[in-house]
Coordinates of C-alpha atoms in Angstrom, one line a residue:
Chain A
M1 CA 48.8 -52.1 51.8
S2 CA 52.1 -53.9 51.1
N3 CA 54.7 -54.8 53.7
I4 CA 57.1 -52.2 52.2
D5 CA 54.6 -49.4 52.7
T6 CA 54.0 -50.5 56.3
T7 CA 57.7 -50.6 57.1
T8 CA 58.2 -47.1 55.4
I9 CA 55.4 -45.6 57.5
A10 CA 56.8 -47.2 60.7
T11 CA 60.3 -45.9 60.0
S12 CA 58.9 -42.4 59.2
K13 CA 57.0 -42.3 62.5
K14 CA 60.1 -43.3 64.3
S15 CA 62.2 -40.6 62.7
D16 CA 59.4 -38.0 63.3
F17 CA 59.4 -38.9 67.0
L18 CA 63.2 -38.6 67.1
V19 CA 63.1 -35.1 65.5
F20 CA 60.4 -34.0 68.0
A21 CA 62.3 -35.4 70.9
I22 CA 65.6 -33.7 69.9
F23 CA 64.0 -30.4 69.1
F24 CA 61.9 -30.1 72.3
S25 CA 64.9 -31.3 74.4
I26 CA 67.0 -28.5 73.0
I27 CA 64.2 -25.9 73.4
I28 CA 63.5 -27.0 77.0
I29 CA 67.2 -26.9 77.9
V30 CA 67.7 -23.4 76.3
N31 CA 64.6 -22.0 78.0
A32 CA 65.6 -23.5 81.3
I33 CA 69.0 -21.7 81.1
L34 CA 67.3 -18.5 80.1
L35 CA 64.8 -18.7 82.9
G36 CA 67.6 -19.6 85.4
S37 CA 69.8 -16.7 84.3
G38 CA 66.8 -14.3 84.7
H39 CA 66.7 -13.2 81.1
L40 CA 63.2 -14.6 80.7
K41 CA 60.6 -14.3 83.3
W42 CA 58.0 -16.9 84.1
G43 CA 54.6 -15.6 83.1
L44 CA 52.5 -14.8 80.0
E45 CA 55.2 -12.7 78.3
G46 CA 57.9 -15.2 79.0
V47 CA 55.8 -18.2 77.8
G48 CA 54.8 -16.2 74.7
I49 CA 58.5 -15.6 73.8
M50 CA 59.4 -19.2 74.3
M51 CA 56.5 -20.5 72.2
G52 CA 57.1 -17.8 69.5
A53 CA 60.8 -18.9 69.3
A54 CA 59.9 -22.6 69.0
F55 CA 57.3 -21.9 66.3
T56 CA 59.6 -19.5 64.4
I57 CA 62.4 -22.1 64.3
S58 CA 59.9 -24.8 63.3
L59 CA 58.6 -22.7 60.4
Y60 CA 62.1 -21.7 59.2
S61 CA 63.0 -25.5 59.2
F62 CA 61.0 -25.6 55.9
L63 CA 64.0 -23.9 54.3
Y64 CA 65.8 -27.3 54.6
K65 CA 62.9 -29.5 53.6
D66 CA 59.4 -30.6 54.6
N67 CA 59.7 -32.1 58.1
P68 CA 57.5 -33.0 61.1
L69 CA 58.4 -29.7 62.9
F70 CA 57.1 -27.6 60.0
K71 CA 54.0 -29.8 59.8
M72 CA 53.3 -29.3 63.5
A73 CA 53.8 -25.5 63.2
E74 CA 51.7 -25.4 60.0
H75 CA 48.8 -27.2 61.6
F76 CA 49.0 -25.1 64.8
Y77 CA 49.0 -21.9 62.6
V78 CA 46.1 -23.0 60.4
G79 CA 44.1 -24.1 63.5
V80 CA 44.7 -20.9 65.5
A81 CA 44.0 -18.7 62.4
T82 CA 40.7 -20.4 61.8
A83 CA 39.7 -20.3 65.4
Y84 CA 40.6 -16.5 65.4
L85 CA 38.5 -16.0 62.3
I86 CA 35.5 -17.8 63.9
I87 CA 35.8 -15.7 67.0
V88 CA 36.1 -12.4 65.1
T89 CA 33.1 -13.3 62.9
W90 CA 31.1 -14.2 65.9
Y91 CA 31.9 -11.1 68.0
S92 CA 32.2 -8.4 65.4
V93 CA 29.5 -9.6 62.9
I94 CA 27.0 -12.1 64.1
L95 CA 26.7 -10.8 67.7
T96 CA 27.1 -7.1 67.0
D97 CA 25.4 -6.6 63.6
V98 CA 22.7 -9.3 64.0
I99 CA 21.8 -10.4 67.5
Y100 CA 22.5 -7.3 69.5
A101 CA 21.2 -4.9 66.8
F102 CA 18.0 -6.9 66.5
R103 CA 17.6 -7.1 70.3
D104 CA 18.0 -3.3 70.6
L105 CA 15.3 -2.8 67.9
T106 CA 12.8 -5.0 69.7
K107 CA 13.2 -2.8 72.8
A108 CA 12.5 0.4 70.8
P109 CA 8.9 1.6 70.3
F110 CA 7.6 0.2 67.0
S111 CA 7.6 2.6 64.1
S112 CA 8.0 2.4 60.3
S113 CA 11.7 3.3 60.7
V114 CA 12.2 0.5 63.3
F115 CA 10.4 -1.9 60.9
W116 CA 12.7 -1.1 58.0
Q117 CA 15.7 -1.4 60.2
M118 CA 14.5 -4.9 61.2
V119 CA 14.1 -5.8 57.6
A120 CA 17.6 -4.5 56.9
I121 CA 18.9 -7.1 59.5
I122 CA 16.6 -10.0 58.8
L123 CA 16.8 -10.0 55.0
P124 CA 20.6 -10.2 54.6
T125 CA 20.7 -12.7 57.5
L126 CA 18.2 -15.0 55.6
I127 CA 20.2 -14.5 52.4
G128 CA 23.4 -15.5 54.2
L129 CA 21.6 -18.6 55.8
L130 CA 20.7 -19.8 52.3
V131 CA 24.3 -20.9 51.9
Y132 CA 23.6 -23.7 54.3
T133 CA 21.0 -25.2 52.0
R134 CA 24.0 -26.8 50.3
I135 CA 24.0 -29.4 53.1
I136 CA 20.7 -30.7 51.7
P137 CA 21.3 -31.6 48.0
R138 CA 17.6 -31.2 47.1
F139 CA 17.7 -27.5 48.2
A140 CA 21.3 -26.8 47.2
W141 CA 20.1 -24.6 44.3
M142 CA 18.9 -22.0 46.8
S143 CA 22.6 -21.2 47.7
K144 CA 23.0 -19.8 44.2
I145 CA 20.7 -16.9 45.2
T146 CA 23.2 -15.8 47.8
F147 CA 26.2 -16.2 45.4
S148 CA 24.5 -14.2 42.7
I149 CA 23.5 -11.4 45.1
I150 CA 27.1 -11.2 46.4
I151 CA 28.7 -11.2 43.0
G152 CA 26.1 -8.9 41.4
F153 CA 26.3 -6.5 44.4
G154 CA 30.1 -6.5 44.4
S155 CA 30.4 -5.9 40.6
G156 CA 27.7 -3.2 40.6
L157 CA 29.5 -1.5 43.4
A158 CA 33.0 -1.9 42.0
I159 CA 32.5 -1.0 38.3
P160 CA 31.5 2.7 38.7
N161 CA 34.2 3.2 41.3
L162 CA 36.8 1.5 39.0
I163 CA 36.0 4.0 36.3
N164 CA 36.7 6.9 38.7
A165 CA 39.8 5.3 40.3
Y166 CA 41.4 3.4 37.4
I167 CA 40.5 5.6 34.4
L168 CA 39.8 9.2 35.5
E169 CA 42.2 9.3 38.5
Q170 CA 45.0 8.0 36.2
A171 CA 44.0 10.1 33.2
K172 CA 44.2 13.5 35.1
P173 CA 48.0 13.4 35.8
S174 CA 48.7 11.9 32.4
M175 CA 47.3 14.9 30.5
T176 CA 49.9 17.4 31.4
A177 CA 51.9 19.9 29.2
L178 CA 54.8 18.3 27.4
W179 CA 56.4 21.7 26.8
T180 CA 56.2 25.0 28.6
S181 CA 57.5 28.4 27.6
A182 CA 59.2 28.7 31.0
G183 CA 60.8 25.3 31.4
G184 CA 61.1 24.0 27.8
F185 CA 60.5 20.3 27.3
E186 CA 59.0 18.5 30.4
W187 CA 60.9 15.2 30.1
N188 CA 59.1 13.5 33.0
A189 CA 55.8 14.3 31.4
I190 CA 57.1 13.0 28.0
I191 CA 58.3 9.7 29.5
V192 CA 55.0 9.2 31.4
F193 CA 53.0 10.0 28.2
I194 CA 55.0 7.5 26.1
G195 CA 54.8 4.9 28.9
V196 CA 51.1 5.2 29.3
I197 CA 50.2 5.0 25.6
S198 CA 52.6 2.2 24.8
T199 CA 51.5 0.1 27.8
L200 CA 47.8 0.6 26.9
I201 CA 48.7 -0.7 23.4
Y202 CA 50.3 -3.8 24.9
F203 CA 47.0 -4.6 26.5
F204 CA 45.1 -4.2 23.3
F205 CA 43.9 -7.7 22.4
S206 CA 42.2 -7.1 19.0
L207 CA 45.3 -6.5 17.0
E208 CA 48.3 -8.9 16.4
H209 CA 51.5 -7.5 17.9
K210 CA 53.2 -6.9 14.5
G211 CA 54.6 -3.9 12.7
A212 CA 54.0 -0.5 14.4
V213 CA 51.6 -2.0 16.9
G214 CA 54.2 -4.7 17.8
A215 CA 57.0 -2.1 18.2
T216 CA 54.9 0.1 20.4
A217 CA 53.7 -2.8 22.5
K218 CA 57.4 -3.8 22.9
V219 CA 58.1 -0.3 24.3
G220 CA 55.1 -0.8 26.6
I221 CA 56.5 -4.1 27.9
W222 CA 59.8 -2.5 28.6
F223 CA 58.1 0.2 30.7
L224 CA 56.2 -2.6 32.5
M225 CA 59.4 -4.5 33.2
V226 CA 61.2 -1.4 34.5
S227 CA 58.3 -0.7 36.9
F228 CA 58.2 -4.4 38.0
G229 CA 61.9 -4.3 38.6
A230 CA 61.6 -1.3 40.8
S231 CA 58.6 -2.9 42.7
F232 CA 60.6 -6.1 43.1
G233 CA 63.6 -4.3 44.6
F234 CA 61.4 -2.3 46.9
T235 CA 59.5 -5.4 48.1
V236 CA 62.6 -7.5 48.6
M237 CA 64.0 -4.7 50.9
A238 CA 60.7 -4.8 52.9
R239 CA 61.1 -8.6 53.2
F240 CA 64.6 -8.2 54.5
S241 CA 63.3 -5.9 57.2
L242 CA 60.8 -8.7 58.2
L243 CA 63.7 -11.2 58.4
I244 CA 65.8 -8.8 60.5
E245 CA 62.8 -8.4 62.9
R246 CA 62.6 -12.2 63.3
V247 CA 66.3 -12.6 63.8
N248 CA 66.1 -9.8 66.3
F249 CA 63.3 -11.6 68.1
L250 CA 65.3 -14.9 68.2
F251 CA 68.7 -13.4 69.2
H252 CA 67.6 -10.4 71.3
D253 CA 64.2 -11.1 72.9
W254 CA 64.8 -14.9 73.3
I255 CA 68.5 -15.6 73.4
P256 CA 70.4 -12.4 74.4
L257 CA 73.1 -12.5 71.8
I258 CA 72.4 -9.1 70.2
K259 CA 72.8 -6.2 72.6
Chain B
M1 CA 45.0 60.9 81.5
R2 CA 42.9 58.0 83.0
L3 CA 40.2 58.7 80.6
F4 CA 42.6 58.6 77.7
I5 CA 44.1 55.3 78.9
S6 CA 40.6 53.8 79.3
I7 CA 39.5 54.9 75.8
F8 CA 42.8 53.5 74.4
M9 CA 42.2 50.1 76.2
I10 CA 38.6 49.9 75.0
Y11 CA 39.9 50.7 71.4
L12 CA 42.6 48.0 71.7
G13 CA 40.0 45.5 72.9
F14 CA 37.7 46.3 70.0
Q15 CA 40.6 46.0 67.6
L16 CA 41.6 42.6 69.0
L17 CA 38.0 41.3 68.8
S18 CA 37.5 42.6 65.2
A19 CA 40.9 41.2 64.1
N20 CA 39.8 37.8 65.2
A21 CA 36.1 37.9 64.3
V22 CA 34.8 35.2 62.0
E23 CA 34.3 36.7 58.6
D24 CA 32.3 35.4 55.6
F25 CA 31.0 32.5 57.7
S26 CA 28.7 30.2 55.7
V27 CA 27.1 26.8 56.1
I28 CA 25.6 24.9 53.3
D29 CA 24.3 21.4 52.6
K30 CA 26.9 19.4 50.8
P31 CA 26.0 19.3 47.1
N32 CA 25.9 16.0 45.2
D33 CA 25.7 13.8 48.2
N34 CA 23.2 11.6 50.1
G35 CA 22.4 14.3 52.6
G36 CA 24.9 13.0 55.1
A37 CA 27.2 16.1 55.3
I38 CA 27.3 19.9 55.6
V39 CA 30.1 22.2 54.5
V40 CA 31.3 25.0 56.7
S41 CA 33.4 27.8 55.1
W42 CA 35.0 31.0 56.5
K43 CA 37.5 33.6 55.6
E44 CA 41.1 32.8 56.8
M45 CA 42.4 35.0 59.6
V46 CA 45.6 37.0 59.3
A47 CA 48.7 34.9 59.6
E48 CA 50.0 36.4 62.9
T49 CA 46.9 35.5 64.8
E50 CA 46.7 31.9 63.6
K51 CA 49.4 30.8 66.0
N52 CA 47.6 32.3 69.0
F53 CA 44.0 31.2 68.3
F54 CA 42.0 28.0 67.7
Y55 CA 38.9 27.8 65.6
Q56 CA 36.1 25.5 66.7
I57 CA 32.9 24.6 64.8
M58 CA 29.9 24.1 67.1
I59 CA 26.8 22.1 65.9
A60 CA 23.4 21.8 67.5
E61 CA 20.1 20.2 66.7
Q62 CA 18.1 23.1 68.2
E63 CA 18.7 26.8 67.7
D64 CA 19.1 27.3 71.5
G65 CA 21.5 24.4 71.8
P66 CA 23.1 22.4 73.3
F67 CA 26.0 23.0 70.8
Y68 CA 28.4 20.1 70.4
P69 CA 32.0 21.0 69.6
L70 CA 34.0 19.5 66.7
E71 CA 37.8 19.3 66.7
K72 CA 39.8 22.4 67.3
M73 CA 41.7 23.7 64.3
A74 CA 44.8 25.8 64.5
Y75 CA 45.0 26.5 60.8
P76 CA 41.7 26.9 59.1
L77 CA 41.3 25.9 55.5
K78 CA 40.9 28.9 53.3
G79 CA 38.1 28.7 50.8
K80 CA 38.0 24.9 50.7
G81 CA 35.4 24.5 53.4
F82 CA 35.3 22.0 56.2
E83 CA 33.1 18.9 55.8
V84 CA 31.0 17.9 58.8
K85 CA 29.7 14.3 58.7
G86 CA 29.2 13.7 62.4
Y87 CA 29.7 15.0 65.9
N88 CA 30.0 13.6 69.4
K89 CA 27.2 14.2 71.9
E90 CA 28.3 14.1 75.6
G91 CA 28.3 10.5 76.9
E92 CA 27.2 9.1 73.6
E93 CA 28.8 7.5 70.6
S94 CA 29.4 9.5 67.4
T95 CA 26.3 10.9 65.9
L96 CA 26.1 11.1 62.1
V97 CA 24.7 14.0 60.1
V98 CA 21.4 12.6 58.6
P99 CA 19.4 13.8 55.6
N100 CA 16.3 16.0 55.9
K101 CA 17.2 17.4 59.3
T102 CA 17.9 21.0 60.3
Y103 CA 21.2 21.7 62.0
F104 CA 22.4 25.0 63.7
V105 CA 26.1 25.8 63.3
K106 CA 28.3 28.5 64.7
M107 CA 32.0 29.1 64.9
K108 CA 34.1 30.1 67.9
V109 CA 37.5 31.7 68.0
L110 CA 39.3 30.5 71.2
N111 CA 42.4 31.8 72.9
G112 CA 45.4 29.6 72.2
D113 CA 46.5 29.6 75.9
K114 CA 45.4 27.2 78.5
S115 CA 42.3 29.2 79.4
E116 CA 40.8 28.6 75.9
T117 CA 38.4 31.5 76.5
T118 CA 36.1 32.6 73.7
V119 CA 37.5 35.6 71.8
S120 CA 34.7 35.9 69.3
E121 CA 31.8 34.0 68.0
S122 CA 30.0 33.9 64.6
E123 CA 26.3 34.2 64.1
I124 CA 24.3 30.9 64.2
I125 CA 23.4 29.7 60.7
S126 CA 20.8 27.0 60.1
V127 CA 21.1 24.4 57.4
T128 CA 18.8 21.6 56.3
T129 CA 20.5 18.5 54.8
K130 CA 19.0 17.1 51.6
G131 CA 19.9 14.0 49.7
N132 CA 20.6 14.6 46.0
F133 CA 19.2 12.2 43.4
F134 CA 22.0 12.8 41.0
A135 CA 25.7 13.5 41.7
F136 CA 26.5 15.9 38.9
N137 CA 30.2 15.8 39.9
K138 CA 30.3 12.2 38.7
L139 CA 28.6 12.9 35.4
N140 CA 31.8 12.0 33.4
S141 CA 32.0 8.6 35.2
F142 CA 28.4 8.0 34.4
L143 CA 28.8 8.9 30.7
I144 CA 31.9 6.7 30.3
L145 CA 30.0 3.8 32.0
I146 CA 27.1 4.3 29.5
F147 CA 29.5 4.5 26.5
L148 CA 31.4 1.3 27.6
T149 CA 28.1 -0.5 28.3
V150 CA 26.7 0.4 24.8
V151 CA 29.9 -0.6 23.0
I152 CA 30.2 -3.9 24.9
M153 CA 26.5 -4.7 24.3
C154 CA 26.9 -4.0 20.5
F155 CA 30.0 -6.2 20.3
I156 CA 28.2 -9.0 22.2
V157 CA 25.4 -8.9 19.6
Y158 CA 28.0 -8.8 16.8
A159 CA 29.9 -11.8 18.4
Q160 CA 26.7 -13.8 18.7
R161 CA 25.9 -13.3 15.0
N162 CA 29.5 -13.7 13.8
P163 CA 31.3 -15.9 16.4
H164 CA 34.3 -16.7 14.2
K165 CA 35.0 -13.2 12.9
L166 CA 36.4 -11.7 16.1
F167 CA 40.1 -11.9 16.4
V168 CA 41.9 -12.1 19.7
R169 CA 45.7 -12.0 19.7
R170 CA 47.7 -14.9 21.1
I171 CA 48.3 -15.0 24.9
A172 CA 51.2 -17.4 25.5
G173 CA 50.3 -18.2 29.1
L174 CA 46.9 -19.4 28.1
D175 CA 48.1 -21.5 25.2
A176 CA 50.4 -23.3 27.6
M177 CA 47.5 -24.1 29.9
E178 CA 46.3 -27.1 27.9
D179 CA 49.9 -28.5 27.7
A180 CA 50.2 -28.1 31.4
L181 CA 47.0 -30.0 32.1
G182 CA 48.1 -32.7 29.6
R183 CA 51.3 -33.0 31.6
A184 CA 49.4 -33.5 34.8
T185 CA 47.3 -36.2 33.2
E186 CA 50.3 -38.0 31.7
M187 CA 52.2 -38.0 35.0
G188 CA 49.2 -39.2 36.9
R189 CA 49.5 -36.3 39.3
S190 CA 46.9 -33.6 40.3
A191 CA 46.7 -30.0 39.2
L192 CA 46.4 -27.4 41.9
F193 CA 44.5 -24.2 41.5
V194 CA 45.3 -21.5 44.1
H195 CA 42.8 -18.7 44.7
G196 CA 44.0 -15.2 45.6
L197 CA 43.1 -13.5 48.8
R198 CA 40.1 -11.5 47.9
S199 CA 36.4 -12.1 48.4
V200 CA 34.0 -13.4 45.8
S201 CA 32.6 -9.9 45.1
E202 CA 36.0 -8.6 43.9
I203 CA 36.7 -8.4 40.1
P204 CA 40.0 -10.4 40.2
T205 CA 38.3 -13.3 42.1
I206 CA 35.4 -13.3 39.6
A207 CA 37.9 -13.5 36.7
A208 CA 39.7 -16.3 38.5
I209 CA 36.5 -18.3 39.0
N210 CA 35.7 -17.9 35.3
I211 CA 39.2 -19.3 34.4
L212 CA 38.7 -22.1 37.0
G213 CA 35.5 -23.2 35.1
K214 CA 37.5 -23.6 31.9
I215 CA 40.4 -25.4 33.6
A216 CA 37.9 -27.7 35.4
K217 CA 36.2 -28.6 32.1
K218 CA 39.5 -29.6 30.5
I219 CA 40.5 -31.6 33.6
A220 CA 37.1 -33.4 33.4
E221 CA 37.7 -34.2 29.7
F222 CA 41.2 -35.5 30.5
D223 CA 40.0 -37.4 33.5
A224 CA 42.6 -35.9 35.7
T225 CA 42.4 -34.5 39.3
L226 CA 42.0 -30.8 40.1
R227 CA 42.5 -29.5 43.7
V228 CA 41.4 -26.0 44.5
S229 CA 42.6 -24.2 47.6
N230 CA 40.5 -21.4 49.0
W231 CA 41.0 -18.7 51.5
D232 CA 37.4 -17.5 51.7
P233 CA 34.5 -19.9 52.5
I234 CA 32.2 -18.2 50.1
V235 CA 34.8 -18.4 47.3
Q236 CA 35.1 -22.1 48.1
Q237 CA 31.3 -22.6 47.7
V238 CA 31.2 -20.7 44.4
S239 CA 34.3 -22.7 43.2
Q240 CA 32.6 -26.0 44.1
E241 CA 29.6 -25.0 42.1
T242 CA 31.7 -23.8 39.1
V243 CA 33.8 -27.0 39.1
K244 CA 30.6 -29.2 39.4
E245 CA 29.0 -27.4 36.4
A246 CA 32.2 -27.8 34.4
H247 CA 32.2 -31.6 35.0
I248 CA 28.5 -31.7 34.0
E249 CA 29.3 -29.7 30.8
A250 CA 32.1 -32.1 30.0
G251 CA 29.7 -35.0 30.4
R252 CA 31.6 -36.4 33.5
P253 CA 29.5 -35.5 36.5
D254 CA 30.6 -38.8 38.1
T255 CA 34.3 -37.6 38.4
Y256 CA 33.4 -34.4 40.4
K257 CA 34.6 -34.6 44.0
S258 CA 33.5 -31.7 46.3
E259 CA 36.3 -32.4 48.8
N260 CA 38.9 -31.5 46.2
I261 CA 37.7 -27.8 46.5
F262 CA 38.8 -27.2 50.0
F263 CA 39.1 -24.4 52.6
A264 CA 42.9 -24.2 53.4
A265 CA 43.0 -21.4 56.0
G266 CA 41.4 -18.1 56.7
D267 CA 44.5 -16.0 57.4
Q268 CA 47.1 -14.8 54.8
F269 CA 50.3 -16.6 56.1
S270 CA 48.6 -19.6 57.5
Y271 CA 47.0 -20.0 54.1
A272 CA 50.5 -19.8 52.5
A273 CA 51.8 -22.4 55.0
A274 CA 48.9 -24.8 54.4
V275 CA 49.2 -24.5 50.5
E276 CA 53.0 -24.9 50.7
G277 CA 52.5 -28.1 52.7
I278 CA 50.1 -29.5 50.1
M279 CA 52.6 -28.6 47.3
V280 CA 55.6 -30.4 48.9
R281 CA 53.5 -33.5 50.0
E282 CA 51.3 -34.0 47.0
K283 CA 53.7 -32.7 44.4
P284 CA 51.1 -31.5 41.8
A285 CA 52.3 -31.5 38.2
T286 CA 50.7 -28.1 37.4
I287 CA 49.9 -25.2 39.7
F288 CA 47.7 -22.2 38.8
Y289 CA 47.6 -19.0 40.7
F290 CA 44.7 -16.7 39.7
G291 CA 43.3 -13.7 41.6
Y292 CA 44.6 -11.0 43.7
F293 CA 47.7 -11.9 45.8
Y294 CA 49.7 -10.1 48.5
A295 CA 53.0 -11.0 50.2
E296 CA 52.2 -14.7 50.1
S297 CA 52.7 -14.8 46.3
L298 CA 56.5 -15.4 46.5
L299 CA 56.2 -18.0 49.3
L300 CA 53.7 -20.0 47.2
S301 CA 55.3 -19.7 43.8
E302 CA 58.8 -20.3 45.1
T303 CA 57.7 -23.5 46.8
G304 CA 55.8 -24.5 43.7
A305 CA 58.9 -24.0 41.5
H306 CA 61.0 -26.0 44.0
T307 CA 58.6 -29.0 43.6
G308 CA 59.2 -28.9 39.8
A309 CA 55.6 -28.1 38.8
I310 CA 54.7 -26.1 35.7
Q311 CA 53.3 -22.8 37.1
I312 CA 50.9 -20.4 35.4
A313 CA 49.9 -17.2 37.3
G314 CA 47.5 -14.4 36.5
S315 CA 47.1 -11.4 38.8
D316 CA 46.4 -7.7 38.7
A317 CA 48.3 -7.2 41.9
F318 CA 50.9 -4.8 40.6
T319 CA 53.4 -5.4 43.5
Q320 CA 53.2 -9.2 43.2
I321 CA 53.5 -9.7 39.4
P322 CA 57.3 -9.3 39.6
F323 CA 57.5 -12.3 41.9
F324 CA 55.3 -14.4 39.7
I325 CA 57.3 -13.4 36.6
T326 CA 60.5 -14.6 38.4
T327 CA 59.1 -17.9 39.7
C328 CA 56.4 -19.0 37.3
D329 CA 56.7 -20.4 33.7
Y330 CA 54.0 -18.1 32.4
T331 CA 52.4 -15.0 33.9
L332 CA 49.3 -13.2 32.8
I333 CA 49.8 -9.5 33.6
G334 CA 46.9 -7.4 34.8
E335 CA 44.3 -7.1 32.0
E336 CA 45.3 -10.4 30.5
L337 CA 43.7 -12.1 33.6
Y338 CA 40.3 -10.6 32.5
A339 CA 40.9 -11.5 28.9
A340 CA 41.7 -15.1 29.8
S341 CA 38.2 -16.5 30.2
A342 CA 37.1 -15.0 26.8
Y343 CA 40.3 -16.3 25.1
L344 CA 39.8 -19.8 26.5
S345 CA 36.1 -20.2 25.9
R346 CA 35.5 -17.9 22.9
E347 CA 32.0 -17.5 24.2
P348 CA 30.2 -14.6 22.4
K349 CA 29.3 -12.8 25.6
L350 CA 32.9 -12.8 26.9
L351 CA 34.4 -12.1 23.5
G352 CA 32.0 -9.1 23.0
G353 CA 33.1 -7.8 26.4
L354 CA 36.7 -8.1 25.5
K355 CA 36.3 -6.3 22.2
G356 CA 34.2 -3.6 23.9
Q357 CA 37.0 -3.1 26.4
D358 CA 39.5 -2.7 23.5
V359 CA 37.3 0.1 22.0
G360 CA 37.3 1.7 25.5
K361 CA 41.1 1.5 25.6
M362 CA 41.3 3.1 22.1
A363 CA 39.0 5.9 23.3
I364 CA 41.2 6.4 26.4
I365 CA 44.3 6.6 24.1
L366 CA 42.6 9.2 21.9
I367 CA 41.5 11.2 25.0
L368 CA 45.0 11.2 26.4
I369 CA 46.6 12.3 23.2
L370 CA 44.1 15.1 22.7
G371 CA 44.2 16.1 26.3
T372 CA 48.0 16.3 26.4
L373 CA 48.0 18.2 23.1
F374 CA 45.5 20.8 24.2
T375 CA 47.1 21.2 27.6
T376 CA 50.5 21.7 25.9
L377 CA 48.9 24.4 23.8
G378 CA 47.6 26.1 26.9
W379 CA 43.9 25.0 27.0
Q380 CA 42.9 22.7 29.9
G381 CA 39.2 22.8 29.2
F382 CA 39.2 19.4 27.3
S383 CA 41.2 17.5 29.9
K384 CA 39.1 18.9 32.7
L385 CA 36.1 17.0 31.2
F386 CA 37.9 13.8 32.3
W387 CA 39.0 14.9 35.7
P388 CA 37.7 12.7 38.6
S389 CA 35.0 14.0 40.9

C-alpha cells in the first residue's frame, strides 16, 4: 500500500471519529435536556425513543451523502434483522415444526398414522439438511436435490393457481356487455375491453410491432403508462405518509415541537 | 276469561316459536374438496326477527354430543350456505374437519338479549366427509393447462428442429444488456445483480435466476466482475450454482468466486440499506434488478441512478414498475421478464415456451372478443365456461 493510501485512510478515520463525537455529543445533550425536563422518562420506552431517534437521523443522513453515521446505522440494521430472522426461524419453524412436533409424536402410541406423520417431518428435514452438503465440495452436488425439489414444488403449485388467478379471474370481469338496451353504450366496459386487448397485443413477442399490430401495441403501452402513472401517484402519497410518521416521531415523541 | 287468555298466550308462544324455527336446514359434505369442509344451509328468517335473534351452528363428533358451538351469526346467509372447516373444543386448540369422519350438526336460534336462551332448535343431521379425487369446478383451469402444455411442447419440438425459424421481436432492454456489461468491463468496475424479495419457488425469482445465468456467462466471457446480492439464503445458494455453471460454460471456471454471490440481509429495508451501501461504496458500472420488488425498489434504483450506473430492471410487480421506469435506463415490464431468458439464449426449450405462451395469449384474445360479443348479444353461456371456480 502506498504512503498516499495510508494517509488517506488515517485522515478518513480521523474525520469519522469527529463525526461520531459531534453526533453523539448532540444526541446526549438533547436527551439529557429531554430527560431533565420530564418529557422523556428513563426506562425501556424512553431508551427506545432515544435510540429510534438516533438511528432515524443516522439513516436520513444518507440524503446528504454516504457517511460513517449511515454506515453505523446500516450495519446495526442488517445485524438486528439477521438476528431476528434467525430467532424467528428457530422458534417458529425448527423448534415448533420439527423438534416439538417430533417429540410429541414419539410420546404418542405407535400406529401407521403416527409413522406417516414422522415421515412427513423427517423427510423434509433431511431434504433441507442436504443444502449443507455444499460445505463439502465432494458432496456439494447433493444440494441440487433440495433446490430442484423447492423449484419444482413451487412451480407445480403456482402454475395451476396462476391460470385461475391471472387468466380466469381477469377474464370474467372483462367479458361484460358493451351495450345494453337500458343504459346504451357502457363506456367503462368499452375502455376496459380496448385496454385489455391492446395490452395483450403489446406483450405478443412473435410479431414485429409494425402496421396494425404496432398501432394496437402503442395503444396498449398508453394504457399501461396511464395505469403506471396512477399507481406512481398513489404510492408516492403512501410514502409521504411514512415520512410524516417519521417527522412526527422525531418532533412529537422525541423533541416536543409538534403539539 | 282466564281460559281465553291462557289459550291466547299458548297460541302466541307457538307463533313465536314457529316464526323462528329453522326451516329447510341441510348439511352436506362440501363437493369438489379434499374432505376438509361441510356446508350448512338454511332458509333465511323474516327480516324483523333477524335483529332480535342469533343463529348458531353446533357440531359434534357423536350423535349425543357434546356439541361444540361455532360463531354466532346475526344475519344468516340466504341460500349460499355456511362453510365449516373447523371448530373449537373446550380447552383445546382449533380442531379441523377431517375427511372420512361422520359429524352431527344442528342449528340453534338464540334470543338476542343477554339471556341468549334457546328459542328453537333444528333436527340433528349427520354428514360424512369425503375427499373428492377430481375438483370439477376447476375443470376449465385443467383444460387450459392441458391446452397450454400441449401447445408449448409442440413448439419446443418445432424449435428443436428449426432453431432459426422462430422469430422473437426486439426487446430494447435486453439488447442494451451486452452494452452495459461491456461498459463495466471497459471501466474496470463490477456489475451488480440485485435479486427481488421473493423465495426461490416463486415464478419471478426463477425468471430472474435464468437471466442471471445469461448475464454471468457474458461476464465470464468479458472477464469482468459480477456481484449478486440476495435476500433469501436459498436464492443465494441457487444463484451461486447458476453463476458457477455459467463460468464453466464460458470456459472460465477459474474466474468464479463464490463470495461475490452474497447474502445482504434478511429483512426488506435492511436489505435496501445494505445494497445502497454497496452501490455508493463500490460504484458498480451496471446494475440489474430482476425479480419481484416491493417498496425498496425506489430506494435502490434511485441510489443506483445517483451513482451514475447504467440500470436495467425487470419486474412483474405492477406497483413498482413505475419507479423502475422513472429511475432506470431500461425496464422490462411484466411478461418481458419471462421472455428475457428465451430472448437472450435462443435455446429451443425456452423459445418453444415463449411461442406457446404467445399462442395462449392469442387464444385469450379470441375468447375475450367472443365472450364480450355473446354477452352483449344477451347470451352469457360462452363466457361462463371461462369463469373461475
